[in-house]
């Protein structure tokens, strides 16, 4: 086991599936045309793009015309939120409802909009990492232009009651966007049945390539242009299309959806084994609801540890994990997600996120279960906070 690397950071990004790589190859060198060209090479590329769009639409249960290709989840989030804001402002609606534990692609866009005169309500989530549809509904006002609530959280993996939130928005005539980057390809997503107006997805989170994603925008919901230029994507997103990326994304998503049941039952077994194993460590706690979470997500706090140090010890032992979200590891601020769940700062620092893929094995899980306690011990040994806890100077939180 020593020289083998165990990758357990699939919420950060995934390896491309074989089917996605194979689907992509012909579009790198043979079918390299520009879909806007009228000749045969261009038209072959256009056909591939249309086909990819149809596959993605089928997986989400929408029309192909409702899918817009983008550069990934961040761009889709930006375009969806900006669109609803611009359109709302035209009608004098400048209020937006969201949660405090969204991805930064959402939160930073909203912060910008606040500076531009919008008012944003950030709903707290419960300790289980879930916001209720009733809470969202209660926050909607006559001047609400948009509700944006993520489908599944990227740190704690908790799944939100999207269908009910969508129904509450539909009833009140408010546009509902969901950042489903962690959900698509992992749990069943149906934009029609779940009353979703706009949805963001990203290929590299479901074993497709990086730098390509899509935005679903329901027919009739206005979409604003963020990238000006040519008339690609029905005039809503300029730039020569990433054909190879779109084709690979479609192949990855189709593959993920076809194998979803098989994969999630395997992942569930691995996840439960890992949670049981790690919770044997004293003063540890699972973050987020145990059942209503992504089948591949484990997020645990170890009191008296510091996430970054834990990661270094695990990396040295060949385990790739994450503390909170990859976007925040560079800063020493604790995760905004764990703080939104109501965890005190001291504990929010000491969290470990392990996100699995169907490639992981039971043997790997057992190696992680065997290795983490040592890493936790090492970090606690040099922690003055842990000293204070064990000496009784500070009371244990967990
Ligand atoms: C990864 C992620 C994003 C950003 O997607 P990119 O394709 O990397 O831009 C947005 N939201 C969530 C929930 C994510 O997990």
mmCIF file of C-alpha atoms and ligand atoms in Angstrom:
data_model
loop_
_atom_site.group_PDB
_atom_site.id
_atom_site.type_symbol
_atom_site.label_atom_id
_atom_site.label_comp_id
_atom_site.label_asym_id
_atom_site.label_seq_id
_atom_site.Cartn_x
_atom_site.Cartn_y
_atom_site.Cartn_z
ATOM 1 C CA UNK A 1 0.000 0.000 0.000
ATOM 2 C CA UNK A 2 2.905 2.325 0.769
ATOM 3 C CA UNK A 3 3.700 3.693 -2.680
ATOM 4 C CA UNK A 4 0.157 3.775 -3.915
ATOM 5 C CA UNK A 5 -1.695 7.042 -3.711
ATOM 6 C CA UNK A 6 -5.232 6.909 -2.399
ATOM 7 C CA UNK A 7 -7.274 9.689 -3.944
ATOM 8 C CA UNK A 8 -10.161 10.709 -1.688
ATOM 9 C CA UNK A 9 -10.706 14.266 -2.881
ATOM 10 C CA UNK A 10 -13.336 13.785 -5.559
ATOM 11 C CA UNK A 11 -15.345 16.845 -4.513
ATOM 12 C CA UNK A 12 -12.354 18.944 -5.600
ATOM 13 C CA UNK A 13 -12.058 17.194 -8.927
ATOM 14 C CA UNK A 14 -12.247 13.720 -10.433
ATOM 15 C CA UNK A 15 -10.185 11.652 -12.840
ATOM 16 C CA UNK A 16 -11.708 11.417 -16.306
ATOM 17 C CA UNK A 17 -13.554 8.186 -16.995
ATOM 18 C CA UNK A 18 -12.274 5.951 -19.798
ATOM 19 C CA UNK A 19 -15.450 6.557 -21.791
ATOM 20 C CA UNK A 20 -14.997 10.323 -21.534
ATOM 21 C CA UNK A 21 -11.378 10.142 -22.693
ATOM 22 C CA UNK A 22 -12.296 7.858 -25.586
ATOM 23 C CA UNK A 23 -15.200 10.082 -26.629
ATOM 24 C CA UNK A 24 -12.990 13.169 -26.575
ATOM 25 C CA UNK A 25 -10.068 11.904 -28.665
ATOM 26 C CA UNK A 26 -11.513 12.207 -32.203
ATOM 27 C CA UNK A 27 -12.424 15.838 -31.543
ATOM 28 C CA UNK A 28 -8.886 16.883 -30.734
ATOM 29 C CA UNK A 29 -7.320 16.051 -34.073
ATOM 30 C CA UNK A 30 -9.696 14.535 -36.632
ATOM 31 C CA UNK A 31 -12.906 16.495 -36.158
ATOM 32 C CA UNK A 32 -11.334 19.824 -35.284
ATOM 33 C CA UNK A 33 -13.662 22.126 -37.193
ATOM 34 C CA UNK A 34 -15.331 25.280 -36.020
ATOM 35 C CA UNK A 35 -19.089 24.628 -35.762
ATOM 36 C CA UNK A 36 -19.739 28.048 -37.282
ATOM 37 C CA UNK A 37 -17.973 27.029 -40.516
ATOM 38 C CA UNK A 38 -20.246 25.960 -43.327
ATOM 39 C CA UNK A 39 -17.909 23.309 -44.755
ATOM 40 C CA UNK A 40 -17.948 19.623 -43.919
ATOM 41 C CA UNK A 41 -15.277 19.750 -41.206
ATOM 42 C CA UNK A 42 -17.151 22.514 -39.410
ATOM 43 C CA UNK A 43 -20.494 20.809 -39.804
ATOM 44 C CA UNK A 44 -19.146 17.565 -38.360
ATOM 45 C CA UNK A 45 -18.127 19.523 -35.273
ATOM 46 C CA UNK A 46 -21.556 21.156 -35.109
ATOM 47 C CA UNK A 47 -23.210 17.763 -35.258
ATOM 48 C CA UNK A 48 -21.073 16.533 -32.373
ATOM 49 C CA UNK A 49 -21.981 19.605 -30.330
ATOM 50 C CA UNK A 50 -25.705 19.152 -31.013
ATOM 51 C CA UNK A 51 -25.451 15.527 -30.037
ATOM 52 C CA UNK A 52 -23.641 16.352 -26.775
ATOM 53 C CA UNK A 53 -26.307 18.928 -25.945
ATOM 54 C CA UNK A 54 -29.071 16.387 -26.547
ATOM 55 C CA UNK A 55 -27.401 13.810 -24.280
ATOM 56 C CA UNK A 56 -26.996 16.296 -21.435
ATOM 57 C CA UNK A 57 -30.585 17.495 -21.831
ATOM 58 C CA UNK A 58 -31.835 13.920 -21.635
ATOM 59 C CA UNK A 59 -29.881 13.285 -18.426
ATOM 60 C CA UNK A 60 -31.471 16.359 -16.792
ATOM 61 C CA UNK A 61 -34.942 15.893 -18.357
ATOM 62 C CA UNK A 62 -35.053 19.123 -20.342
ATOM 63 C CA UNK A 63 -34.980 20.274 -23.940
ATOM 64 C CA UNK A 64 -31.633 20.524 -25.739
ATOM 65 C CA UNK A 65 -32.417 24.195 -26.437
ATOM 66 C CA UNK A 66 -32.380 24.830 -22.699
ATOM 67 C CA UNK A 67 -28.699 23.804 -22.326
ATOM 68 C CA UNK A 68 -25.922 26.402 -22.735
ATOM 69 C CA UNK A 69 -22.294 25.309 -22.681
ATOM 70 C CA UNK A 70 -19.959 27.305 -20.442
ATOM 71 C CA UNK A 71 -16.418 27.015 -19.100
ATOM 72 C CA UNK A 72 -17.612 25.306 -15.908
ATOM 73 C CA UNK A 73 -19.543 25.641 -12.686
ATOM 74 C CA UNK A 74 -18.235 29.068 -11.742
ATOM 75 C CA UNK A 75 -19.216 30.641 -15.043
ATOM 76 C CA UNK A 76 -22.645 28.993 -14.983
ATOM 77 C CA UNK A 77 -23.273 30.316 -11.468
ATOM 78 C CA UNK A 78 -22.171 33.810 -12.488
ATOM 79 C CA UNK A 79 -24.355 33.858 -15.581
ATOM 80 C CA UNK A 80 -27.449 32.494 -13.851
ATOM 81 C CA UNK A 81 -27.272 34.895 -10.914
ATOM 82 C CA UNK A 82 -26.378 37.949 -12.983
ATOM 83 C CA UNK A 83 -29.174 37.175 -15.430
ATOM 84 C CA UNK A 84 -31.835 36.971 -12.739
ATOM 85 C CA UNK A 85 -30.462 40.107 -11.068
ATOM 86 C CA UNK A 86 -30.421 42.145 -14.277
ATOM 87 C CA UNK A 87 -33.896 40.996 -15.211
ATOM 88 C CA UNK A 88 -35.255 41.550 -11.702
ATOM 89 C CA UNK A 89 -33.825 45.064 -11.532
ATOM 90 C CA UNK A 90 -35.736 45.963 -14.700
ATOM 91 C CA UNK A 91 -38.931 45.296 -12.738
ATOM 92 C CA UNK A 92 -37.677 47.018 -9.596
ATOM 93 C CA UNK A 93 -36.905 43.703 -7.876
ATOM 94 C CA UNK A 94 -33.508 43.882 -6.207
ATOM 95 C CA UNK A 95 -33.686 41.260 -3.461
ATOM 96 C CA UNK A 96 -32.042 37.821 -3.586
ATOM 97 C CA UNK A 97 -32.384 34.853 -1.222
ATOM 98 C CA UNK A 98 -29.569 32.351 -0.710
ATOM 99 C CA UNK A 99 -27.867 30.345 2.042
ATOM 100 C CA UNK A 100 -24.729 31.164 3.988
ATOM 101 C CA UNK A 101 -23.003 27.967 2.848
ATOM 102 C CA UNK A 102 -23.006 28.336 -0.929
ATOM 103 C CA UNK A 103 -19.909 27.900 -3.063
ATOM 104 C CA UNK A 104 -17.789 31.020 -3.487
ATOM 105 C CA UNK A 105 -18.802 31.232 -7.148
ATOM 106 C CA UNK A 106 -22.266 32.094 -5.818
ATOM 107 C CA UNK A 107 -21.317 34.031 -2.680
ATOM 108 C CA UNK A 108 -18.747 36.275 -4.345
ATOM 109 C CA UNK A 109 -21.140 37.068 -7.213
ATOM 110 C CA UNK A 110 -23.762 38.046 -4.647
ATOM 111 C CA UNK A 111 -21.268 40.191 -2.711
ATOM 112 C CA UNK A 112 -20.588 42.088 -5.942
ATOM 113 C CA UNK A 113 -24.307 42.550 -6.520
ATOM 114 C CA UNK A 114 -24.699 43.936 -2.994
ATOM 115 C CA UNK A 115 -22.158 46.608 -3.898
ATOM 116 C CA UNK A 116 -24.284 47.323 -6.968
ATOM 117 C CA UNK A 117 -27.382 47.989 -4.880
ATOM 118 C CA UNK A 118 -28.959 44.554 -4.441
ATOM 119 C CA UNK A 119 -30.028 43.235 -1.053
ATOM 120 C CA UNK A 120 -29.204 39.623 -0.233
ATOM 121 C CA UNK A 121 -30.719 37.452 2.508
ATOM 122 C CA UNK A 122 -28.256 34.743 3.614
ATOM 123 C CA UNK A 123 -30.217 31.975 5.300
ATOM 124 C CA UNK A 124 -28.480 30.006 8.014
ATOM 125 C CA UNK A 125 -28.531 26.266 7.641
ATOM 126 C CA UNK A 126 -29.353 23.917 10.475
ATOM 127 C CA UNK A 127 -26.676 21.934 12.278
ATOM 128 C CA UNK A 128 -27.528 19.038 9.955
ATOM 129 C CA UNK A 129 -26.394 21.118 6.966
ATOM 130 C CA UNK A 130 -29.870 21.556 5.504
ATOM 131 C CA UNK A 131 -32.132 24.556 4.947
ATOM 132 C CA UNK A 132 -35.889 23.940 4.791
ATOM 133 C CA UNK A 133 -38.242 25.004 2.002
ATOM 134 C CA UNK A 134 -40.382 26.780 4.610
ATOM 135 C CA UNK A 135 -37.433 28.932 5.648
ATOM 136 C CA UNK A 136 -36.719 29.800 2.029
ATOM 137 C CA UNK A 137 -40.387 30.581 1.369
ATOM 138 C CA UNK A 138 -40.555 32.824 4.435
ATOM 139 C CA UNK A 139 -37.602 34.868 3.145
ATOM 140 C CA UNK A 140 -39.221 35.566 -0.237
ATOM 141 C CA UNK A 141 -40.582 39.116 -0.581
ATOM 142 C CA UNK A 142 -42.559 40.908 -3.285
ATOM 143 C CA UNK A 143 -39.263 42.397 -4.535
ATOM 144 C CA UNK A 144 -37.367 39.079 -4.608
ATOM 145 C CA UNK A 145 -35.762 38.549 -8.022
ATOM 146 C CA UNK A 146 -34.001 35.249 -7.362
ATOM 147 C CA UNK A 147 -33.616 32.345 -4.978
ATOM 148 C CA UNK A 148 -30.307 30.509 -5.331
ATOM 149 C CA UNK A 149 -29.774 27.443 -3.137
ATOM 150 C CA UNK A 150 -27.220 24.767 -3.889
ATOM 151 C CA UNK A 151 -28.362 21.209 -4.594
ATOM 152 C CA UNK A 152 -25.659 19.479 -2.573
ATOM 153 C CA UNK A 153 -23.001 21.180 -0.490
ATOM 154 C CA UNK A 154 -19.409 20.718 -1.634
ATOM 155 C CA UNK A 155 -17.931 20.452 1.851
ATOM 156 C CA UNK A 156 -20.411 18.483 3.923
ATOM 157 C CA UNK A 157 -22.294 16.851 1.038
ATOM 158 C CA UNK A 158 -25.748 17.558 2.444
ATOM 159 C CA UNK A 159 -28.619 17.493 -0.052
ATOM 160 C CA UNK A 160 -31.154 20.307 0.080
ATOM 161 C CA UNK A 161 -34.935 19.913 -0.439
ATOM 162 C CA UNK A 162 -34.634 21.316 -3.954
ATOM 163 C CA UNK A 163 -38.001 20.146 -5.249
ATOM 164 C CA UNK A 164 -39.871 21.803 -2.359
ATOM 165 C CA UNK A 165 -37.799 24.993 -2.616
ATOM 166 C CA UNK A 166 -38.504 25.044 -6.355
ATOM 167 C CA UNK A 167 -42.234 24.648 -5.728
ATOM 168 C CA UNK A 168 -42.220 27.524 -3.225
ATOM 169 C CA UNK A 169 -40.465 29.751 -5.767
ATOM 170 C CA UNK A 170 -42.714 28.723 -8.654
ATOM 171 C CA UNK A 171 -45.791 29.481 -6.547
ATOM 172 C CA UNK A 172 -44.490 32.971 -5.845
ATOM 173 C CA UNK A 173 -43.216 33.669 -9.358
ATOM 174 C CA UNK A 174 -39.570 33.893 -8.299
ATOM 175 C CA UNK A 175 -36.719 32.529 -10.431
ATOM 176 C CA UNK A 176 -35.023 29.548 -8.772
ATOM 177 C CA UNK A 177 -31.381 28.722 -9.522
ATOM 178 C CA UNK A 178 -29.506 25.799 -8.025
ATOM 179 C CA UNK A 179 -25.774 25.165 -8.090
ATOM 180 C CA UNK A 180 -25.934 21.425 -8.745
ATOM 181 C CA UNK A 181 -22.236 21.003 -9.473
ATOM 182 C CA UNK A 182 -21.823 18.404 -6.710
ATOM 183 C CA UNK A 183 -25.091 16.642 -7.449
ATOM 184 C CA UNK A 184 -25.265 16.104 -11.206
ATOM 185 C CA UNK A 185 -23.971 12.656 -12.108
ATOM 186 C CA UNK A 186 -24.048 11.596 -8.445
ATOM 187 C CA UNK A 187 -27.716 11.676 -7.472
ATOM 188 C CA UNK A 188 -30.791 11.755 -9.736
ATOM 189 C CA UNK A 189 -31.538 15.305 -10.918
ATOM 190 C CA UNK A 190 -34.697 16.163 -12.855
ATOM 191 C CA UNK A 191 -35.130 19.863 -13.603
ATOM 192 C CA UNK A 192 -38.812 19.484 -14.530
ATOM 193 C CA UNK A 193 -39.944 17.386 -11.599
ATOM 194 C CA UNK A 194 -37.888 19.523 -9.218
ATOM 195 C CA UNK A 195 -39.246 22.910 -10.384
ATOM 196 C CA UNK A 196 -35.796 24.245 -11.299
ATOM 197 C CA UNK A 197 -35.484 27.350 -13.505
ATOM 198 C CA UNK A 198 -31.702 27.469 -13.760
ATOM 199 C CA UNK A 199 -29.081 24.876 -12.865
ATOM 200 C CA UNK A 200 -25.274 24.874 -12.972
ATOM 201 C CA UNK A 201 -23.157 21.815 -13.667
ATOM 202 C CA UNK A 202 -19.480 21.148 -14.265
ATOM 203 C CA UNK A 203 -17.904 18.213 -16.116
ATOM 204 C CA UNK A 204 -14.833 17.741 -13.936
ATOM 205 C CA UNK A 205 -16.958 16.882 -10.901
ATOM 206 C CA UNK A 206 -18.402 13.785 -12.606
ATOM 207 C CA UNK A 207 -15.327 12.313 -14.326
ATOM 208 C CA UNK A 208 -15.359 14.640 -17.330
ATOM 209 C CA UNK A 209 -12.695 17.187 -18.314
ATOM 210 C CA UNK A 210 -11.937 20.455 -16.521
ATOM 211 C CA UNK A 211 -12.869 23.785 -18.068
ATOM 212 C CA UNK A 212 -16.262 22.804 -19.429
ATOM 213 C CA UNK A 213 -19.707 22.955 -17.896
ATOM 214 C CA UNK A 214 -23.256 23.901 -18.703
ATOM 215 C CA UNK A 215 -26.106 26.065 -17.583
ATOM 216 C CA UNK A 216 -29.658 24.821 -17.859
ATOM 217 C CA UNK A 217 -32.024 27.743 -18.339
ATOM 218 C CA UNK A 218 -35.730 26.953 -18.623
ATOM 219 C CA UNK A 219 -37.423 28.264 -21.748
ATOM 220 C CA UNK A 220 -38.910 31.693 -21.037
ATOM 221 C CA UNK A 221 -36.455 32.534 -18.235
ATOM 222 C CA UNK A 222 -34.326 35.414 -19.551
ATOM 223 C CA UNK A 223 -30.596 34.842 -19.844
ATOM 224 C CA UNK A 224 -28.145 37.759 -19.921
ATOM 225 C CA UNK A 225 -24.892 37.711 -21.894
ATOM 226 C CA UNK A 226 -21.667 37.857 -19.863
ATOM 227 C CA UNK A 227 -19.231 37.019 -22.661
ATOM 228 C CA UNK A 228 -19.838 39.221 -25.675
ATOM 229 C CA UNK A 229 -18.765 38.294 -29.188
ATOM 230 C CA UNK A 230 -20.086 35.838 -31.748
ATOM 231 C CA UNK A 231 -23.541 34.310 -31.822
ATOM 232 C CA UNK A 232 -22.589 30.956 -30.300
ATOM 233 C CA UNK A 233 -24.910 29.281 -27.780
ATOM 234 C CA UNK A 234 -27.991 30.940 -29.260
ATOM 235 C CA UNK A 235 -26.338 34.314 -28.803
ATOM 236 C CA UNK A 236 -25.985 33.881 -25.053
ATOM 237 C CA UNK A 237 -22.320 32.958 -24.677
ATOM 238 C CA UNK A 238 -19.746 33.957 -27.269
ATOM 239 C CA UNK A 239 -16.573 32.048 -28.101
ATOM 240 C CA UNK A 240 -15.702 29.125 -30.366
ATOM 241 C CA UNK A 241 -17.188 26.090 -28.707
ATOM 242 C CA UNK A 242 -15.104 23.568 -26.777
ATOM 243 C CA UNK A 243 -16.286 20.620 -28.870
ATOM 244 C CA UNK A 244 -13.973 18.003 -27.374
ATOM 245 C CA UNK A 245 -14.893 19.170 -23.891
ATOM 246 C CA UNK A 246 -18.631 19.166 -24.557
ATOM 247 C CA UNK A 247 -18.509 15.718 -26.153
ATOM 248 C CA UNK A 248 -16.478 14.334 -23.240
ATOM 249 C CA UNK A 249 -18.803 15.964 -20.712
ATOM 250 C CA UNK A 250 -21.812 14.347 -22.365
ATOM 251 C CA UNK A 251 -20.113 10.936 -22.408
ATOM 252 C CA UNK A 252 -19.081 11.287 -18.756
ATOM 253 C CA UNK A 253 -22.578 12.306 -17.699
ATOM 254 C CA UNK A 254 -24.311 9.582 -19.669
ATOM 255 C CA UNK A 255 -21.936 7.043 -18.134
ATOM 256 C CA UNK A 256 -22.454 8.448 -14.631
ATOM 257 C CA UNK A 257 -26.242 8.364 -14.999
ATOM 258 C CA UNK A 258 -26.307 4.853 -16.463
ATOM 259 C CA UNK A 259 -24.189 3.545 -13.581
ATOM 260 C CA UNK A 260 -25.605 5.747 -10.844
ATOM 261 C CA UNK A 261 -27.441 3.055 -8.898
ATOM 262 C CA UNK A 262 -24.559 0.621 -9.011
ATOM 263 C CA UNK A 263 -22.018 3.311 -8.102
ATOM 264 C CA UNK A 264 -24.021 4.828 -5.304
ATOM 265 C CA UNK A 265 -24.680 1.531 -3.575
ATOM 266 C CA UNK A 266 -20.959 0.793 -3.696
ATOM 267 C CA UNK A 267 -20.119 4.305 -2.464
ATOM 268 C CA UNK A 268 -22.699 4.138 0.317
ATOM 269 C CA UNK A 269 -21.123 0.972 1.692
ATOM 270 C CA UNK A 270 -17.646 2.525 1.553
ATOM 271 C CA UNK A 271 -18.869 5.794 3.085
ATOM 272 C CA UNK A 272 -20.607 4.108 6.005
ATOM 273 C CA UNK A 273 -17.573 1.912 6.672
ATOM 274 C CA UNK A 274 -15.338 4.988 6.667
ATOM 275 C CA UNK A 275 -17.637 7.028 8.930
ATOM 276 C CA UNK A 276 -17.951 4.172 11.436
ATOM 277 C CA UNK A 277 -14.195 3.670 11.433
ATOM 278 C CA UNK A 278 -13.293 7.331 11.905
ATOM 279 C CA UNK A 279 -15.900 8.109 14.552
ATOM 280 C CA UNK A 280 -14.090 5.642 16.824
ATOM 281 C CA UNK A 281 -11.491 8.389 17.278
ATOM 282 C CA UNK A 282 -12.300 10.158 20.573
ATOM 283 C CA UNK A 283 -13.806 13.656 20.352
ATOM 284 C CA UNK A 284 -14.771 13.380 16.702
ATOM 285 C CA UNK A 285 -18.036 14.324 15.024
ATOM 286 C CA UNK A 286 -19.597 13.851 11.602
ATOM 287 C CA UNK A 287 -20.549 17.170 10.018
ATOM 288 C CA UNK A 288 -23.891 17.264 8.246
ATOM 289 C CA UNK A 289 -26.816 14.872 8.202
ATOM 290 C CA UNK A 290 -25.661 11.270 7.971
ATOM 291 C CA UNK A 291 -28.394 10.086 5.623
ATOM 292 C CA UNK A 292 -29.282 13.130 3.521
ATOM 293 C CA UNK A 293 -25.791 13.527 2.064
ATOM 294 C CA UNK A 294 -23.982 12.616 -1.135
ATOM 295 C CA UNK A 295 -23.098 8.922 -1.240
ATOM 296 C CA UNK A 296 -19.384 9.750 -1.486
ATOM 297 C CA UNK A 297 -18.977 12.439 1.183
ATOM 298 C CA UNK A 298 -17.392 12.082 4.622
ATOM 299 C CA UNK A 299 -16.654 15.239 6.630
ATOM 300 C CA UNK A 300 -15.490 14.843 10.204
ATOM 301 C CA UNK A 301 -14.211 17.219 12.871
ATOM 302 C CA UNK A 302 -11.466 16.085 15.219
ATOM 303 C CA UNK A 303 -11.335 18.338 18.228
ATOM 304 C CA UNK A 304 -7.919 19.804 19.003
ATOM 305 C CA UNK A 305 -6.576 19.372 15.483
ATOM 306 C CA UNK A 306 -5.980 21.743 12.647
ATOM 307 C CA UNK A 307 -7.115 20.654 9.212
ATOM 308 C CA UNK A 308 -4.032 21.680 7.251
ATOM 309 C CA UNK A 309 -1.648 19.777 9.555
ATOM 310 C CA UNK A 310 -3.828 16.683 9.342
ATOM 311 C CA UNK A 311 -3.677 16.871 5.566
ATOM 312 C CA UNK A 312 0.110 17.020 5.517
ATOM 313 C CA UNK A 313 0.379 13.899 7.680
ATOM 314 C CA UNK A 314 -2.138 12.090 5.497
ATOM 315 C CA UNK A 315 -0.416 13.197 2.302
ATOM 316 C CA UNK A 316 2.841 11.793 3.644
ATOM 317 C CA UNK A 317 0.996 8.515 4.155
ATOM 318 C CA UNK A 318 -0.265 8.578 0.549
ATOM 319 C CA UNK A 319 -3.804 9.797 1.223
ATOM 320 C CA UNK A 320 -5.181 12.796 -0.700
ATOM 321 C CA UNK A 321 -7.930 14.478 1.281
ATOM 322 C CA UNK A 322 -9.131 17.984 1.949
ATOM 323 C CA UNK A 323 -9.919 20.178 4.898
ATOM 324 C CA UNK A 324 -13.133 21.902 4.094
ATOM 325 C CA UNK A 325 -13.117 23.256 0.585
ATOM 326 C CA UNK A 326 -10.101 23.447 -1.715
ATOM 327 C CA UNK A 327 -10.907 27.091 -2.310
ATOM 328 C CA UNK A 328 -10.333 28.015 1.315
ATOM 329 C CA UNK A 329 -7.295 25.912 2.220
ATOM 330 C CA UNK A 330 -4.933 28.719 1.285
ATOM 331 C CA UNK A 331 -6.435 30.918 3.971
ATOM 332 C CA UNK A 332 -6.336 30.310 7.686
ATOM 333 C CA UNK A 333 -9.960 31.305 8.071
ATOM 334 C CA UNK A 334 -12.107 28.370 9.108
ATOM 335 C CA UNK A 335 -14.558 27.047 6.556
ATOM 336 C CA UNK A 336 -17.578 29.338 6.029
ATOM 337 C CA UNK A 337 -19.617 26.184 5.515
ATOM 338 C CA UNK A 338 -18.838 24.714 8.925
ATOM 339 C CA UNK A 339 -19.392 28.080 10.572
ATOM 340 C CA UNK A 340 -22.784 28.239 8.823
ATOM 341 C CA UNK A 341 -23.617 24.884 10.427
ATOM 342 C CA UNK A 342 -23.019 26.559 13.773
ATOM 343 C CA UNK A 343 -19.677 24.963 14.647
ATOM 344 C CA UNK A 344 -17.391 27.045 16.859
ATOM 345 C CA UNK A 345 -14.219 28.396 15.171
ATOM 346 C CA UNK A 346 -11.934 26.072 17.140
ATOM 347 C CA UNK A 347 -13.663 22.975 15.796
ATOM 348 C CA UNK A 348 -14.338 24.256 12.302
ATOM 349 C CA UNK A 349 -10.541 24.437 11.880
ATOM 350 C CA UNK A 350 -10.068 20.740 12.552
ATOM 351 C CA UNK A 351 -12.184 19.165 9.880
ATOM 352 C CA UNK A 352 -11.289 16.533 7.342
ATOM 353 C CA UNK A 353 -13.188 15.937 4.109
ATOM 354 C CA UNK A 354 -12.828 12.614 2.323
ATOM 355 C CA UNK A 355 -14.785 12.309 -0.928
ATOM 356 C CA UNK A 356 -14.746 8.933 -2.629
ATOM 357 C CA UNK A 357 -15.161 7.640 -6.161
ATOM 358 C CA UNK A 358 -16.239 4.198 -7.367
ATOM 359 C CA UNK A 359 -12.540 3.568 -8.030
ATOM 360 C CA UNK A 360 -11.824 3.453 -4.298
ATOM 361 C CA UNK A 361 -11.679 0.016 -2.693
ATOM 362 C CA UNK A 362 -12.583 -1.413 0.683
ATOM 363 C CA UNK A 363 -8.876 -2.044 1.221
ATOM 364 C CA UNK A 364 -8.190 1.662 0.727
ATOM 365 C CA UNK A 365 -10.943 2.600 3.169
ATOM 366 C CA UNK A 366 -9.412 0.308 5.775
ATOM 367 C CA UNK A 367 -6.001 1.866 5.194
ATOM 368 C CA UNK A 368 -7.518 5.330 5.742
ATOM 369 C CA UNK A 369 -9.253 4.122 8.914
ATOM 370 C CA UNK A 370 -5.915 2.770 10.129
ATOM 371 C CA UNK A 371 -3.922 5.894 9.209
ATOM 372 C CA UNK A 372 -6.111 8.802 10.337
ATOM 373 C CA UNK A 373 -5.898 8.055 14.113
ATOM 374 C CA UNK A 374 -2.082 8.322 13.955
ATOM 375 C CA UNK A 375 -2.294 11.625 12.114
ATOM 376 C CA UNK A 376 -4.839 12.961 14.620
ATOM 377 C CA UNK A 377 -2.593 11.865 17.529
ATOM 378 C CA UNK A 378 0.442 13.584 15.999
ATOM 379 C CA UNK A 379 -1.425 16.844 15.495
ATOM 380 C CA UNK A 380 -2.988 16.749 18.951
ATOM 381 C CA UNK A 381 0.416 16.117 20.579
ATOM 382 C CA UNK A 382 1.681 19.507 19.438
ATOM 383 C CA UNK A 383 -1.580 21.395 19.957
ATOM 384 C CA UNK A 384 -1.791 23.762 22.911
ATOM 385 C CA UNK A 385 -5.562 23.837 22.395
ATOM 386 C CA UNK A 386 -5.658 20.061 22.887
ATOM 387 C CA UNK A 387 -3.548 20.500 26.057
ATOM 388 C CA UNK A 388 -6.114 22.959 27.380
ATOM 389 C CA UNK A 389 -8.916 20.532 26.585
ATOM 390 C CA UNK A 390 -7.283 17.521 28.216
ATOM 391 C CA UNK A 391 -6.202 19.497 31.291
ATOM 392 C CA UNK A 392 -9.785 20.723 31.712
ATOM 393 C CA UNK A 393 -8.888 24.374 31.171
ATOM 394 C CA UNK A 394 -11.349 24.453 28.290
ATOM 395 C CA UNK A 395 -14.444 22.239 28.171
ATOM 396 C CA UNK A 396 -14.737 19.756 25.323
ATOM 397 C CA UNK A 397 -17.152 20.785 22.596
ATOM 398 C CA UNK A 398 -17.517 17.253 21.267
HETATM 399 C C1 LIG B 1 -16.515 22.869 -8.070
HETATM 400 C C2 LIG B 1 -17.716 23.653 -7.764
HETATM 401 C C3 LIG B 1 -18.000 24.843 -8.441
HETATM 402 C C4 LIG B 1 -17.060 25.426 -9.462
HETATM 403 O O1 LIG B 1 -17.019 24.668 -10.627
HETATM 404 P P1 LIG B 1 -15.796 24.896 -11.651
HETATM 405 O O2 LIG B 1 -16.158 24.069 -12.841
HETATM 406 O O3 LIG B 1 -14.574 24.397 -10.968
HETATM 407 O O4 LIG B 1 -15.739 26.352 -11.949
HETATM 408 C C5 LIG B 1 -19.159 25.519 -8.132
HETATM 409 N N1 LIG B 1 -20.007 25.048 -7.212
HETATM 410 C C6 LIG B 1 -19.782 23.904 -6.538
HETATM 411 C C7 LIG B 1 -20.779 23.432 -5.543
HETATM 412 C C8 LIG B 1 -18.616 23.177 -6.785
HETATM 413 O O5 LIG B 1 -18.393 22.067 -6.097
#
